[in-house]
PDB file of C-alpha atoms in Angstrom:
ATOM      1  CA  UNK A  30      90.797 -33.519 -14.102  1.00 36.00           C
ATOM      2  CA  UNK A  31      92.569 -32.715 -10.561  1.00 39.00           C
ATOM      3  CA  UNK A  32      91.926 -34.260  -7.518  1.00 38.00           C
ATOM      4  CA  UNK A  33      91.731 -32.542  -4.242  1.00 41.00           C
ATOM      5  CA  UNK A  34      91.746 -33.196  -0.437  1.00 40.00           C
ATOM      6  CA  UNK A  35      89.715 -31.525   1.729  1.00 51.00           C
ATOM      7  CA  UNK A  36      89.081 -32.159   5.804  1.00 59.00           C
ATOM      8  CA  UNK A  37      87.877 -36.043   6.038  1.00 70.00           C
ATOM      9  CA  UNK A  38      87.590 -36.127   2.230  1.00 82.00           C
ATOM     10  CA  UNK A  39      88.855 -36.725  -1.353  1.00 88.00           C
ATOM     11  CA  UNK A  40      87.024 -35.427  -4.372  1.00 91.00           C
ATOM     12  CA  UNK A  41      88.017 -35.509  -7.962  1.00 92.00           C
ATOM     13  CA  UNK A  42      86.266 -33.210 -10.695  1.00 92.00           C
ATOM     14  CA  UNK A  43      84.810 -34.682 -13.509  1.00 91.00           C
ATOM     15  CA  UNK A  44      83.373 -33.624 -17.442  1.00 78.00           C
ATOM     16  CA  UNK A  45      80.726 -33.240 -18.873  1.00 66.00           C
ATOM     17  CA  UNK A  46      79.805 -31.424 -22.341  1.00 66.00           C
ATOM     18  CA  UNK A  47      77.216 -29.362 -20.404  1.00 72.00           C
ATOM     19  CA  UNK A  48      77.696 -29.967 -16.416  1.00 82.00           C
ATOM     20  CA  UNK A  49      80.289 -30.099 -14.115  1.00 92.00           C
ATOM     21  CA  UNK A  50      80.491 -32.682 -11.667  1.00 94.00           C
ATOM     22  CA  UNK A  51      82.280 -34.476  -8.803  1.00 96.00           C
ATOM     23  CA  UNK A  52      83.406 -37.625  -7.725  1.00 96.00           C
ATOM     24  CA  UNK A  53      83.541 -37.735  -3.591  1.00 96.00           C
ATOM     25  CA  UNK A  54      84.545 -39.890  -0.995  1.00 96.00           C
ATOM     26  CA  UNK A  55      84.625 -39.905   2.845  1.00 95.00           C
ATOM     27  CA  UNK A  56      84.521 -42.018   5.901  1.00 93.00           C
ATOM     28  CA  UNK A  57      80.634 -41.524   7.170  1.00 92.00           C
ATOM     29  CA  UNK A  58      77.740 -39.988   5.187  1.00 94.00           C
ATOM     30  CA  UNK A  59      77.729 -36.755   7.159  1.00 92.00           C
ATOM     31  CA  UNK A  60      81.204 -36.351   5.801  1.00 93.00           C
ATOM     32  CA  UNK A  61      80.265 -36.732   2.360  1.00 95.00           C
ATOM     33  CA  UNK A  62      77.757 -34.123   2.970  1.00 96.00           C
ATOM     34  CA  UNK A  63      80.348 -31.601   4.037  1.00 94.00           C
ATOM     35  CA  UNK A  64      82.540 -32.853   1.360  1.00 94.00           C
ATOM     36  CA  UNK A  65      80.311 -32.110  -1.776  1.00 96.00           C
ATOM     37  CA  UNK A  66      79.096 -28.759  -0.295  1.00 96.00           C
ATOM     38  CA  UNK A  67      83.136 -27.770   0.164  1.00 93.00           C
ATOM     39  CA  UNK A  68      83.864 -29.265  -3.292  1.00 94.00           C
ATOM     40  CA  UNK A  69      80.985 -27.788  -4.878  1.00 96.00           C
ATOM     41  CA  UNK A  70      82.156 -23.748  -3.969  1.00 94.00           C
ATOM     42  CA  UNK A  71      85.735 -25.328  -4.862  1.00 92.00           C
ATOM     43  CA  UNK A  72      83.956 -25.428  -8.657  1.00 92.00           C
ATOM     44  CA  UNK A  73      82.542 -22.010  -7.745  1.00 93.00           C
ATOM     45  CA  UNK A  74      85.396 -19.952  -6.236  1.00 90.00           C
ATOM     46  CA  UNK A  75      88.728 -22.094  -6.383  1.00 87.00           C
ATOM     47  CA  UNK A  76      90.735 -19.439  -4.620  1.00 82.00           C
ATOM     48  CA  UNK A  77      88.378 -17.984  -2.196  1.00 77.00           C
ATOM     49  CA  UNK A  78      89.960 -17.812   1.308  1.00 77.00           C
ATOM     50  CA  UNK A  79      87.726 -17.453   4.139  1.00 76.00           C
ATOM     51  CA  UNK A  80      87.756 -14.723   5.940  1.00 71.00           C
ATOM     52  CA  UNK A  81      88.627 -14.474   9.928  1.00 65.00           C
ATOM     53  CA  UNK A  82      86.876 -11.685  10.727  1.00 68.00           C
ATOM     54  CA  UNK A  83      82.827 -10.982   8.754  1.00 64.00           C
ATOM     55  CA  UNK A  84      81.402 -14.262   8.303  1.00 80.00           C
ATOM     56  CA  UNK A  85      77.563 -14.878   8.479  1.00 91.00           C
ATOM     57  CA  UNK A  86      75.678 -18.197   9.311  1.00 92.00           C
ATOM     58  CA  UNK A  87      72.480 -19.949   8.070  1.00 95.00           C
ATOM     59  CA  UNK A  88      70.738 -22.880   9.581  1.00 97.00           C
ATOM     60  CA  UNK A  89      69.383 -25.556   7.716  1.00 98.00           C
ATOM     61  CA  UNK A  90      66.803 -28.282   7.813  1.00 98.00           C
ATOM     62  CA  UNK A  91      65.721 -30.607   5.170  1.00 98.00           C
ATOM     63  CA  UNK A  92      64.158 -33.734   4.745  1.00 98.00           C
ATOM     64  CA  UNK A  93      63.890 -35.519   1.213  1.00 98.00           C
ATOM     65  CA  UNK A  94      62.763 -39.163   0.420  1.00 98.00           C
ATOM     66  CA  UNK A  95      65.947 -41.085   0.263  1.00 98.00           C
ATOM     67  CA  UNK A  96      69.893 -39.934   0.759  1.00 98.00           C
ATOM     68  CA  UNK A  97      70.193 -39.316  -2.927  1.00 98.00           C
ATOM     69  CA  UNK A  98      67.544 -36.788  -3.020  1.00 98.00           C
ATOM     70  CA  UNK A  99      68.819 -35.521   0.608  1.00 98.00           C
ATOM     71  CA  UNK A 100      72.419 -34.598  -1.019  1.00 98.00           C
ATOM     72  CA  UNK A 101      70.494 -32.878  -4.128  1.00 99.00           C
ATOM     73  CA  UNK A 102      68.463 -31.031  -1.794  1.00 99.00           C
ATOM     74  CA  UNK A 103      71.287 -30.190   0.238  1.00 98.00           C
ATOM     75  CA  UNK A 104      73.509 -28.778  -2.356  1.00 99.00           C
ATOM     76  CA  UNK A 105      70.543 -26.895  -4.000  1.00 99.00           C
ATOM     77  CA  UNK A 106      69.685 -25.123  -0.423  1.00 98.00           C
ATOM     78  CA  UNK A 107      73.750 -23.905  -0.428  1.00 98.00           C
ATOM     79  CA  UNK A 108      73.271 -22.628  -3.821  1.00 98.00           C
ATOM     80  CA  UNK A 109      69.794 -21.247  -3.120  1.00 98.00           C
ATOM     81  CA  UNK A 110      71.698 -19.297  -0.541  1.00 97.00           C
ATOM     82  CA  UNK A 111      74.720 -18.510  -2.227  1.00 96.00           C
ATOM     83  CA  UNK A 112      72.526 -17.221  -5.416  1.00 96.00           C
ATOM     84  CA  UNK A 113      70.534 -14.807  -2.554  1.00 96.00           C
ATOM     85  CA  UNK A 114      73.659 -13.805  -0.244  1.00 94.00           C
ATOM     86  CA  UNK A 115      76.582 -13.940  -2.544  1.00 92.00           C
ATOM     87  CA  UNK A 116      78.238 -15.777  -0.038  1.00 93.00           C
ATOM     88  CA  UNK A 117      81.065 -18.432  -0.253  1.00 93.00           C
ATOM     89  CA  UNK A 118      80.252 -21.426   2.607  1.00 93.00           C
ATOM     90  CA  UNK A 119      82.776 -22.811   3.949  1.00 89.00           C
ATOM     91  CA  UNK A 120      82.231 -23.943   7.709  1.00 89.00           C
ATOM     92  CA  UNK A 121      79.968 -26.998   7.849  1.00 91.00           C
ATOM     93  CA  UNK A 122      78.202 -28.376  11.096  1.00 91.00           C
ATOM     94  CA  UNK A 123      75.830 -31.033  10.916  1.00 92.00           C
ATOM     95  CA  UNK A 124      73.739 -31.147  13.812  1.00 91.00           C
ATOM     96  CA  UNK A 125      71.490 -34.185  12.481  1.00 93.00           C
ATOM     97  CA  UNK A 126      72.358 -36.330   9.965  1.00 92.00           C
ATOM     98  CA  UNK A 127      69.787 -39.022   9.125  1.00 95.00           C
ATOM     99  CA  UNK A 128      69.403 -41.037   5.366  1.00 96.00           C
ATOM    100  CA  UNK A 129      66.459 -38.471   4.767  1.00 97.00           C
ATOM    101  CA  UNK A 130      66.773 -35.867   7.167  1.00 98.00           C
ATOM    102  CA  UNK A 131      69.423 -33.018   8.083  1.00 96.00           C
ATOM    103  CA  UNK A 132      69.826 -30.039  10.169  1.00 95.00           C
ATOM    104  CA  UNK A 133      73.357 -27.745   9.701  1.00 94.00           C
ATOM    105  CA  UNK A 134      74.461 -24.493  10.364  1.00 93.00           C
ATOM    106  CA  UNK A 135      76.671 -23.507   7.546  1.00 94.00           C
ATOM    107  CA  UNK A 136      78.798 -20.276   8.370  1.00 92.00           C
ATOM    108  CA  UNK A 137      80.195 -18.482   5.152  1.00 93.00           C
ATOM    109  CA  UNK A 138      81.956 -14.842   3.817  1.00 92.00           C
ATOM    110  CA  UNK A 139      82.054 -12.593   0.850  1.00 90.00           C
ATOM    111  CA  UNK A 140      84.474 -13.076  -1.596  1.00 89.00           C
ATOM    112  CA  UNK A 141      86.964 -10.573  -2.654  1.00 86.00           C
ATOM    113  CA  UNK A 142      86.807 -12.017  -6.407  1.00 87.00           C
ATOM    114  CA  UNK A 143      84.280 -12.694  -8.916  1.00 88.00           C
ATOM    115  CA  UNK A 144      82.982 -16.664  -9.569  1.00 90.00           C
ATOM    116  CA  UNK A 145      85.082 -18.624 -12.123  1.00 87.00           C
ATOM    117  CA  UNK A 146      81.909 -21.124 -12.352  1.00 89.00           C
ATOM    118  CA  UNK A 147      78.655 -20.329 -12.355  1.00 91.00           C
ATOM    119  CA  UNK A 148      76.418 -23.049 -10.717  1.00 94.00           C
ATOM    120  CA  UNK A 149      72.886 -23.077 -11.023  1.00 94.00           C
ATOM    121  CA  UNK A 150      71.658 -26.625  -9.530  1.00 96.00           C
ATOM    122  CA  UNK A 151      72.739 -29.986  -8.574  1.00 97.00           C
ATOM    123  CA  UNK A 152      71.461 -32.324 -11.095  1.00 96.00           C
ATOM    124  CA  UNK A 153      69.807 -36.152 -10.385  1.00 96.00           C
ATOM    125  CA  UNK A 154      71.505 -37.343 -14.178  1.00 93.00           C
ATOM    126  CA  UNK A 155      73.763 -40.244 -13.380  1.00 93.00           C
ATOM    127  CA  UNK A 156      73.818 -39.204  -9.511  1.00 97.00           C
ATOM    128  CA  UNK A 157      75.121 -42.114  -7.326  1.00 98.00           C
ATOM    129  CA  UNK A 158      75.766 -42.276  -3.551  1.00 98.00           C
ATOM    130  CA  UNK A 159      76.846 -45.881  -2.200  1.00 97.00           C
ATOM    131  CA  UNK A 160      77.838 -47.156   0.803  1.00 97.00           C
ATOM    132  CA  UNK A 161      81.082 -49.671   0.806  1.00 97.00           C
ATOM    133  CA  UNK A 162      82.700 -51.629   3.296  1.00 97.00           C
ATOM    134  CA  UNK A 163      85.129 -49.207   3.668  1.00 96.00           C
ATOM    135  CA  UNK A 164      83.269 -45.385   2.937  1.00 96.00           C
ATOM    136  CA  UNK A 165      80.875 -43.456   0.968  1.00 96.00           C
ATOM    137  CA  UNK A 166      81.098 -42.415  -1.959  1.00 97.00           C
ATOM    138  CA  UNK A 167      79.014 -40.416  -4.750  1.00 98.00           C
ATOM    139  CA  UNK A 168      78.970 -39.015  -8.245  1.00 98.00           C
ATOM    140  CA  UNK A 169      77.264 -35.494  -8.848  1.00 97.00           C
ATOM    141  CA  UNK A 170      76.259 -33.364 -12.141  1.00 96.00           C
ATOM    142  CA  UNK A 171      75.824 -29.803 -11.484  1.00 96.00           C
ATOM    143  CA  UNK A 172      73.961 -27.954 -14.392  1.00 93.00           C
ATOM    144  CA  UNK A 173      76.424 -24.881 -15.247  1.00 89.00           C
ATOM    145  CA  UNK A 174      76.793 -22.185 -17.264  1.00 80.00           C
ATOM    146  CA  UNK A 175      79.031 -21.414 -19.856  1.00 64.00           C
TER     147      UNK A 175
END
């Protein structure tokens, strides 16, 4: 599968018979964040290019019961969105980052072509998200469609 770089971040796609996933890393948590929300509309729309000129933002704020559930929740909100809008995110801000708590204002466009992916949730199945010494890291399953 190919590997990709993306501002502050490195994530790898991964198989699965019936999901899609992702294998991220990044310096801090709140760059993870960013990271699997840019990686995920990667999956989504690989050659979407943001637009300059009619982009609309969203704010966000979500609290869950550990980080794990907090990056499930978080991805599920962008596709929540994305499934109401039909819009590609691709301008991140967290304003709060905390291990259970998050507010963002995301900021994204229409795109000119049709999905190559459909999406339709982030899944908890063999979902990881560790600290090291070094970064963070996770693992994500998205439940797709054919």
């Amino acid at each position: 599968m190919p590997t990709f770089s993306a501002t502050d971040c490195n994530y790898e796609e991964i198989g699965h018979p019936t999901e899609v996933g992702l294998r991220l890393e990044a310096d801090t948590a709140a760059d993870l964040f960013i990271c699997a929300a840019q990686a995920m509309f990667h999956l989504i729309q690989p050659e979407h290019i943001p637009s300059t000129k009619t982009t609309e933002w969203q704010q966000i704020t979500l609290s869950a019961n550990d980080p794990e559930s907090l990056l499930v929740a978080w991805l599920d909100e962008l596709l929540d969105l994305y499934h109401k809008t039909g819009l590609i995110y691709h301008r991140y801000s967290l304003v709060t980052w905390e291990p259970t708590f998050l507010e963002a204002t995301v900021t994204g466009d229409k795109p000119a072509k049709p999905p190559t992916r459909q999406i339709r949730a982030a899944t908890y199945r063999q979902l990881e998200l560790t600290q090291t010494p070094t970064n963070w890291q996770a693992r994500i399953l998205f439940d797709s469609a054919p």
